[in-house]
mmCIF file of C-alpha atoms in Angstrom:
data_model
loop_
_atom_site.group_PDB
_atom_site.id
_atom_site.type_symbol
_atom_site.label_atom_id
_atom_site.label_comp_id
_atom_site.label_asym_id
_atom_site.label_seq_id
_atom_site.Cartn_x
_atom_site.Cartn_y
_atom_site.Cartn_z
ATOM 1 C CA MET E 1 -22.755 38.079 42.567
ATOM 2 C CA PRO E 2 -22.275 37.469 38.785
ATOM 3 C CA SER E 3 -25.330 37.903 36.647
ATOM 4 C CA PHE E 4 -26.780 35.093 34.550
ATOM 5 C CA ASP E 5 -25.512 36.778 31.381
ATOM 6 C CA MET E 6 -21.961 36.993 32.744
ATOM 7 C CA ILE E 7 -22.001 33.312 33.692
ATOM 8 C CA ARG E 8 -23.316 32.362 30.273
ATOM 9 C CA CYS E 9 -20.602 34.484 28.629
ATOM 10 C CA LEU E 10 -17.882 32.788 30.684
ATOM 11 C CA ILE E 11 -19.225 29.357 29.767
ATOM 12 C CA MET E 12 -19.288 30.267 26.074
ATOM 13 C CA LYS E 13 -15.697 31.553 26.186
ATOM 14 C CA LYS E 14 -14.579 28.335 27.860
ATOM 15 C CA ARG E 15 -16.361 26.236 25.241
ATOM 16 C CA ILE E 16 -14.764 28.258 22.437
ATOM 17 C CA LYS E 17 -11.302 27.752 23.947
ATOM 18 C CA ILE E 18 -11.913 24.011 24.252
ATOM 19 C CA ALA E 19 -13.186 23.850 20.668
ATOM 20 C CA LEU E 20 -10.180 25.792 19.340
ATOM 21 C CA ALA E 21 -7.800 23.571 21.295
ATOM 22 C CA THR E 22 -9.525 20.471 19.900
ATOM 23 C CA VAL E 23 -9.330 21.772 16.319
ATOM 24 C CA THR E 24 -5.646 22.627 16.792
ATOM 25 C CA VAL E 25 -4.880 19.122 18.048
ATOM 26 C CA LEU E 26 -6.777 17.575 15.134
ATOM 27 C CA LEU E 27 -4.956 19.756 12.601
ATOM 28 C CA ILE E 28 -1.578 18.842 14.111
ATOM 29 C CA ALA E 29 -2.514 15.148 14.054
ATOM 30 C CA ALA E 30 -3.709 15.419 10.440
ATOM 31 C CA ALA E 31 -0.524 17.205 9.389
ATOM 32 C CA ALA E 32 1.568 14.530 11.110
ATOM 33 C CA ALA E 33 -0.425 11.769 9.390
ATOM 34 C CA VAL E 34 0.037 13.408 5.984
ATOM 35 C CA GLY E 35 3.742 13.815 6.677
ATOM 36 C CA ILE E 36 4.131 10.157 7.600
ATOM 37 C CA TYR E 37 2.092 9.056 4.565
ATOM 38 C CA ALA E 38 4.025 11.312 2.205
ATOM 39 C CA SER E 39 7.381 10.004 3.436
ATOM 40 C CA ASP E 40 6.345 6.373 2.939
ATOM 41 C CA TYR E 41 6.767 5.808 -0.789
ATOM 42 C CA TYR E 42 8.858 3.815 -3.262
ATOM 43 C CA LYS E 43 11.983 5.786 -4.110
ATOM 44 C CA ALA E 44 14.049 5.632 -7.268
ATOM 45 C CA ASN E 45 16.988 3.312 -6.623
ATOM 46 C CA GLU E 46 20.586 3.794 -7.705
ATOM 47 C CA THR E 47 19.990 2.232 -11.109
ATOM 48 C CA ALA E 48 17.260 4.769 -11.862
ATOM 49 C CA VAL E 49 19.249 7.715 -10.506
ATOM 50 C CA ASN E 50 22.187 6.806 -12.740
ATOM 51 C CA MET E 51 19.880 7.091 -15.757
ATOM 52 C CA LEU E 52 19.114 10.732 -14.967
ATOM 53 C CA GLN E 53 22.250 11.965 -16.692
ATOM 54 C CA ASN E 54 22.943 13.065 -20.237
ATOM 55 C CA ASN E 55 24.678 10.604 -22.516
ATOM 56 C CA ASP E 56 25.817 10.623 -26.140
ATOM 57 C CA THR E 57 22.281 10.203 -27.503
ATOM 58 C CA ILE E 58 19.853 11.348 -24.775
ATOM 59 C CA GLU E 59 19.571 14.795 -23.187
ATOM 60 C CA ILE E 60 17.852 15.033 -19.798
ATOM 61 C CA GLN E 61 15.699 18.130 -19.251
ATOM 62 C CA TYR E 62 14.022 19.196 -16.014
ATOM 63 C CA ILE E 63 11.098 21.573 -16.528
ATOM 64 C CA ASP E 64 8.923 22.424 -13.524
ATOM 65 C CA ASP E 65 7.539 19.060 -12.301
ATOM 66 C CA ILE E 66 8.681 16.907 -15.195
ATOM 67 C CA VAL E 67 11.841 15.189 -16.341
ATOM 68 C CA ALA E 68 12.199 14.606 -20.082
ATOM 69 C CA PHE E 69 14.420 12.117 -21.903
ATOM 70 C CA CYS E 70 15.127 13.811 -25.224
ATOM 71 C CA PRO E 71 16.677 11.985 -28.179
ATOM 72 C CA GLN E 72 17.616 13.762 -31.379
ATOM 73 C CA ASN E 73 14.894 13.788 -34.058
ATOM 74 C CA ALA E 74 12.282 12.135 -31.866
ATOM 75 C CA HIS E 75 9.576 10.183 -33.697
ATOM 76 C CA ALA E 76 6.839 10.963 -31.118
ATOM 77 C CA GLY E 77 6.323 11.975 -27.502
ATOM 78 C CA ILE E 78 5.157 9.876 -24.543
ATOM 79 C CA ILE E 79 3.870 11.437 -21.309
ATOM 80 C CA PHE E 80 4.137 9.053 -18.366
ATOM 81 C CA TYR E 81 2.185 9.023 -15.069
ATOM 82 C CA PRO E 82 3.915 7.040 -12.248
ATOM 83 C CA GLY E 83 2.316 4.313 -10.177
ATOM 84 C CA GLY E 84 0.751 5.035 -6.803
ATOM 85 C CA LYS E 85 3.289 6.126 -4.176
ATOM 86 C CA VAL E 86 6.190 5.626 -6.599
ATOM 87 C CA GLU E 87 8.726 8.384 -7.228
ATOM 88 C CA TYR E 88 8.431 9.528 -10.826
ATOM 89 C CA THR E 89 12.170 9.262 -11.477
ATOM 90 C CA ALA E 90 12.019 5.534 -10.640
ATOM 91 C CA TYR E 91 10.907 4.939 -14.238
ATOM 92 C CA ALA E 92 14.093 6.413 -15.706
ATOM 93 C CA PRO E 93 15.429 3.073 -17.079
ATOM 94 C CA LEU E 94 12.249 2.306 -19.022
ATOM 95 C CA LEU E 95 11.818 5.873 -20.274
ATOM 96 C CA ASN E 96 15.482 6.038 -21.236
ATOM 97 C CA ALA E 97 15.095 2.786 -23.197
ATOM 98 C CA LEU E 98 12.121 4.275 -25.047
ATOM 99 C CA ALA E 99 14.145 7.426 -25.743
ATOM 100 C CA GLU E 100 16.917 5.277 -27.183
ATOM 101 C CA ASN E 101 14.279 3.922 -29.569
ATOM 102 C CA GLY E 102 13.463 7.412 -30.782
ATOM 103 C CA PHE E 103 10.714 8.665 -28.462
ATOM 104 C CA LEU E 104 10.802 11.781 -26.327
ATOM 105 C CA THR E 105 9.558 10.542 -22.958
ATOM 106 C CA VAL E 106 8.312 12.692 -20.091
ATOM 107 C CA ALA E 107 7.873 11.519 -16.493
ATOM 108 C CA VAL E 108 5.516 13.650 -14.418
ATOM 109 C CA LYS E 109 5.992 14.343 -10.712
ATOM 110 C CA MET E 110 2.727 13.901 -8.777
ATOM 111 C CA PRO E 111 1.539 15.400 -5.471
ATOM 112 C CA LEU E 112 2.400 12.911 -2.709
ATOM 113 C CA ASN E 113 3.381 10.560 -5.568
ATOM 114 C CA LEU E 114 -0.295 9.946 -6.348
ATOM 115 C CA ALA E 115 -1.534 10.650 -9.878
ATOM 116 C CA VAL E 116 -5.119 10.676 -8.608
ATOM 117 C CA LEU E 117 -4.328 14.027 -6.961
ATOM 118 C CA ASP E 118 -3.507 15.668 -10.305
ATOM 119 C CA VAL E 119 -5.150 13.868 -13.199
ATOM 120 C CA ASN E 120 -4.606 16.921 -15.412
ATOM 121 C CA ALA E 121 -0.864 17.083 -14.780
ATOM 122 C CA ALA E 122 -0.249 16.587 -18.508
ATOM 123 C CA ASP E 123 -1.760 19.987 -19.274
ATOM 124 C CA GLY E 124 0.813 22.266 -20.887
ATOM 125 C CA ILE E 125 3.570 19.663 -21.209
ATOM 126 C CA LYS E 126 3.360 19.348 -24.990
ATOM 127 C CA GLN E 127 3.913 23.092 -25.408
ATOM 128 C CA ASN E 128 7.456 22.628 -24.108
ATOM 129 C CA PHE E 129 8.253 20.445 -27.122
ATOM 130 C CA PRO E 130 6.593 22.077 -30.168
ATOM 131 C CA GLU E 131 8.724 20.013 -32.554
ATOM 132 C CA ILE E 132 6.845 16.845 -31.515
ATOM 133 C CA GLU E 133 3.633 16.347 -33.506
ATOM 134 C CA GLN E 134 2.402 12.964 -32.255
ATOM 135 C CA TRP E 135 1.820 12.251 -28.559
ATOM 136 C CA TYR E 136 0.878 9.253 -26.459
ATOM 137 C CA MET E 137 -0.325 9.121 -22.848
ATOM 138 C CA SER E 138 0.937 6.340 -20.630
ATOM 139 C CA GLY E 139 1.185 5.231 -17.042
ATOM 140 C CA HIS E 140 1.887 2.439 -14.605
ATOM 141 C CA SER E 141 -0.754 0.998 -12.263
ATOM 142 C CA LEU E 142 -2.727 3.900 -10.705
ATOM 143 C CA GLY E 143 -0.863 6.247 -13.029
ATOM 144 C CA GLY E 144 -2.150 4.320 -16.033
ATOM 145 C CA SER E 145 -5.746 4.592 -14.857
ATOM 146 C CA MET E 146 -5.345 8.337 -14.374
ATOM 147 C CA ALA E 147 -3.682 8.677 -17.791
ATOM 148 C CA ALA E 148 -6.701 6.887 -19.268
ATOM 149 C CA SER E 149 -9.064 9.279 -17.499
ATOM 150 C CA TYR E 150 -7.086 12.203 -18.891
ATOM 151 C CA VAL E 151 -7.140 10.802 -22.420
ATOM 152 C CA ALA E 152 -10.908 10.330 -22.186
ATOM 153 C CA ASP E 153 -11.219 14.127 -22.088
ATOM 154 C CA HIS E 154 -8.500 14.762 -24.697
ATOM 155 C CA THR E 155 -8.955 12.009 -27.298
ATOM 156 C CA ASP E 156 -8.346 14.415 -30.181
ATOM 157 C CA GLU E 157 -4.942 15.415 -28.784
ATOM 158 C CA TYR E 158 -3.322 11.981 -28.458
ATOM 159 C CA GLU E 159 -2.559 9.148 -30.828
ATOM 160 C CA GLY E 160 -2.778 6.438 -28.227
ATOM 161 C CA LEU E 161 -2.720 5.198 -24.644
ATOM 162 C CA ILE E 162 -0.112 2.884 -23.092
ATOM 163 C CA LEU E 163 -1.230 0.964 -19.998
ATOM 164 C CA LEU E 164 1.344 -0.843 -17.865
ATOM 165 C CA ALA E 165 -0.170 -3.187 -15.259
ATOM 166 C CA SER E 166 -3.237 -0.984 -15.332
ATOM 167 C CA TYR E 167 -6.764 -0.547 -16.656
ATOM 168 C CA SER E 168 -9.157 2.233 -17.607
ATOM 169 C CA THR E 169 -12.222 3.051 -15.532
ATOM 170 C CA ALA E 170 -13.104 5.705 -18.129
ATOM 171 C CA ASP E 171 -15.107 4.491 -21.126
ATOM 172 C CA LEU E 172 -12.940 4.732 -24.251
ATOM 173 C CA SER E 173 -14.737 1.982 -26.142
ATOM 174 C CA ASP E 174 -16.336 4.301 -28.708
ATOM 175 C CA THR E 175 -13.211 6.359 -29.385
ATOM 176 C CA ASP E 176 -10.575 6.023 -32.096
ATOM 177 C CA ILE E 177 -7.727 6.125 -29.576
ATOM 178 C CA LYS E 178 -5.194 3.292 -29.993
ATOM 179 C CA VAL E 179 -4.447 1.348 -26.807
ATOM 180 C CA ILE E 180 -1.794 -1.140 -25.734
ATOM 181 C CA SER E 181 -1.957 -3.000 -22.427
ATOM 182 C CA ILE E 182 1.065 -4.772 -20.922
ATOM 183 C CA TYR E 183 1.416 -6.727 -17.664
ATOM 184 C CA GLY E 184 3.486 -9.568 -16.220
ATOM 185 C CA THR E 185 2.422 -13.091 -15.353
ATOM 186 C CA GLU E 186 3.832 -12.783 -11.816
ATOM 187 C CA ASP E 187 2.083 -9.479 -11.066
ATOM 188 C CA MET E 188 0.205 -9.914 -7.785
ATOM 189 C CA VAL E 189 -0.534 -6.206 -7.286
ATOM 190 C CA LEU E 190 -2.693 -5.682 -10.357
ATOM 191 C CA ASN E 191 -6.270 -6.635 -9.503
ATOM 192 C CA MET E 192 -7.056 -9.001 -12.364
ATOM 193 C CA GLU E 193 -10.758 -9.077 -11.529
ATOM 194 C CA ASN E 194 -10.942 -5.307 -11.987
ATOM 195 C CA TYR E 195 -8.678 -5.528 -15.024
ATOM 196 C CA LYS E 196 -11.005 -7.975 -16.781
ATOM 197 C CA GLU E 197 -14.133 -6.139 -15.646
ATOM 198 C CA ASN E 198 -12.871 -2.836 -17.071
ATOM 199 C CA TYR E 199 -11.364 -4.243 -20.263
ATOM 200 C CA SER E 200 -14.618 -3.491 -22.073
ATOM 201 C CA ASN E 201 -13.888 0.223 -21.504
ATOM 202 C CA LEU E 202 -11.101 -0.031 -24.076
ATOM 203 C CA PRO E 203 -11.539 0.215 -27.863
ATOM 204 C CA GLY E 204 -11.905 -2.956 -29.894
ATOM 205 C CA ASN E 205 -8.452 -2.472 -31.458
ATOM 206 C CA THR E 206 -6.697 -2.677 -28.082
ATOM 207 C CA GLU E 207 -3.611 -4.893 -28.132
ATOM 208 C CA GLU E 208 -2.619 -6.871 -25.043
ATOM 209 C CA PHE E 209 0.871 -8.170 -24.306
ATOM 210 C CA ILE E 210 1.762 -10.368 -21.348
ATOM 211 C CA ILE E 211 5.333 -10.494 -20.074
ATOM 212 C CA GLU E 212 6.167 -14.070 -19.169
ATOM 213 C CA ASP E 213 7.702 -14.140 -15.659
ATOM 214 C CA GLY E 214 7.403 -10.338 -15.275
ATOM 215 C CA CYS E 215 6.047 -8.621 -12.154
ATOM 216 C CA HIS E 216 4.393 -5.341 -11.157
ATOM 217 C CA ALA E 217 7.382 -3.418 -9.800
ATOM 218 C CA TYR E 218 9.779 -4.153 -12.665
ATOM 219 C CA PHE E 219 8.235 -1.539 -14.930
ATOM 220 C CA GLY E 220 10.088 0.845 -12.646
ATOM 221 C CA SER E 221 13.311 0.696 -10.677
ATOM 222 C CA TYR E 222 12.403 1.019 -7.010
ATOM 223 C CA GLY E 223 12.909 -2.429 -5.558
ATOM 224 C CA LYS E 224 10.306 -4.969 -4.480
ATOM 225 C CA GLN E 225 6.739 -3.792 -4.012
ATOM 226 C CA ALA E 226 4.579 -5.029 -1.148
ATOM 227 C CA GLY E 227 2.264 -7.824 -2.239
ATOM 228 C CA ASP E 228 3.965 -8.345 -5.584
ATOM 229 C CA GLY E 229 4.894 -11.728 -6.995
ATOM 230 C CA GLU E 230 8.408 -13.026 -7.545
ATOM 231 C CA ALA E 231 9.656 -12.229 -11.022
ATOM 232 C CA LYS E 232 11.678 -14.845 -12.850
ATOM 233 C CA ILE E 233 13.336 -12.290 -15.115
ATOM 234 C CA THR E 234 15.503 -9.295 -14.310
ATOM 235 C CA PRO E 235 14.236 -5.702 -14.200
ATOM 236 C CA GLN E 236 16.400 -4.929 -17.234
ATOM 237 C CA GLN E 237 14.771 -7.733 -19.210
ATOM 238 C CA GLN E 238 11.339 -6.365 -18.366
ATOM 239 C CA TRP E 239 12.340 -2.786 -19.320
ATOM 240 C CA GLU E 240 13.783 -3.997 -22.613
ATOM 241 C CA PHE E 241 10.751 -6.136 -23.470
ATOM 242 C CA THR E 242 8.376 -3.306 -22.580
ATOM 243 C CA ALA E 243 10.319 -0.681 -24.533
ATOM 244 C CA GLU E 244 10.605 -2.902 -27.614
ATOM 245 C CA THR E 245 6.930 -3.872 -27.494
ATOM 246 C CA ILE E 246 5.772 -0.257 -27.187
ATOM 247 C CA SER E 247 8.180 0.887 -29.896
ATOM 248 C CA GLU E 248 7.047 -1.756 -32.381
ATOM 249 C CA TRP E 249 3.412 -1.004 -31.576
ATOM 250 C CA ILE E 250 3.853 2.716 -32.243
ATOM 251 C CA TYR E 251 6.026 2.317 -35.358
ATOM 252 C CA THR E 252 3.571 -0.112 -36.970
ATOM 253 C CA LYS E 253 0.508 2.089 -36.360
#
């Protein structure tokens, strides 16, 4: 007849096996959920992909997790954080347009396409381009908020911050950083209540530009975004307006 200790040992072993089996199932389920989530994102469309090639004036450079649009004799550099669940290369048309205007632009690849998972992704990027003396941080939507958070800890390293359909939850109001904020009238993704509530986090010299008939998704090139409004202009018109507005803002500062 088994002793009490033997019975207790058998029960404990059975409980351990059940616990291990439960943990294994949960880990498999979690991995599957992450896989499904990671595969569900806005991908760069054909227009954006076609912009990822060298031309007569712009050289494309891939370095680790960045893609850089490099014009000759660049006036300044712009580091760009993509919007939430948007492939970083989807912003190639806008960044190429800025490069055509004389700015070296750098799109940063984010873990699971979420800038919130790597706010400090800009670390070390400038060292790849020592010829560039002036730098700006920028980003779209969630990427803009994370770029603002990064700038808040590096205000002495950047000339300014460019927010596209975004806002800063970090307090920059007492800094000397220059800020430009751009969004479209048909943007139904940007939470305007949060935008207005957080506007006081920006310096008093912040300049705001509103794109008439523009939407949230047209800062990039990845198709229609869920919940967005219907733009009454083309994506190219929005890229061109945005690039010209940013360029004029930087050149006149």
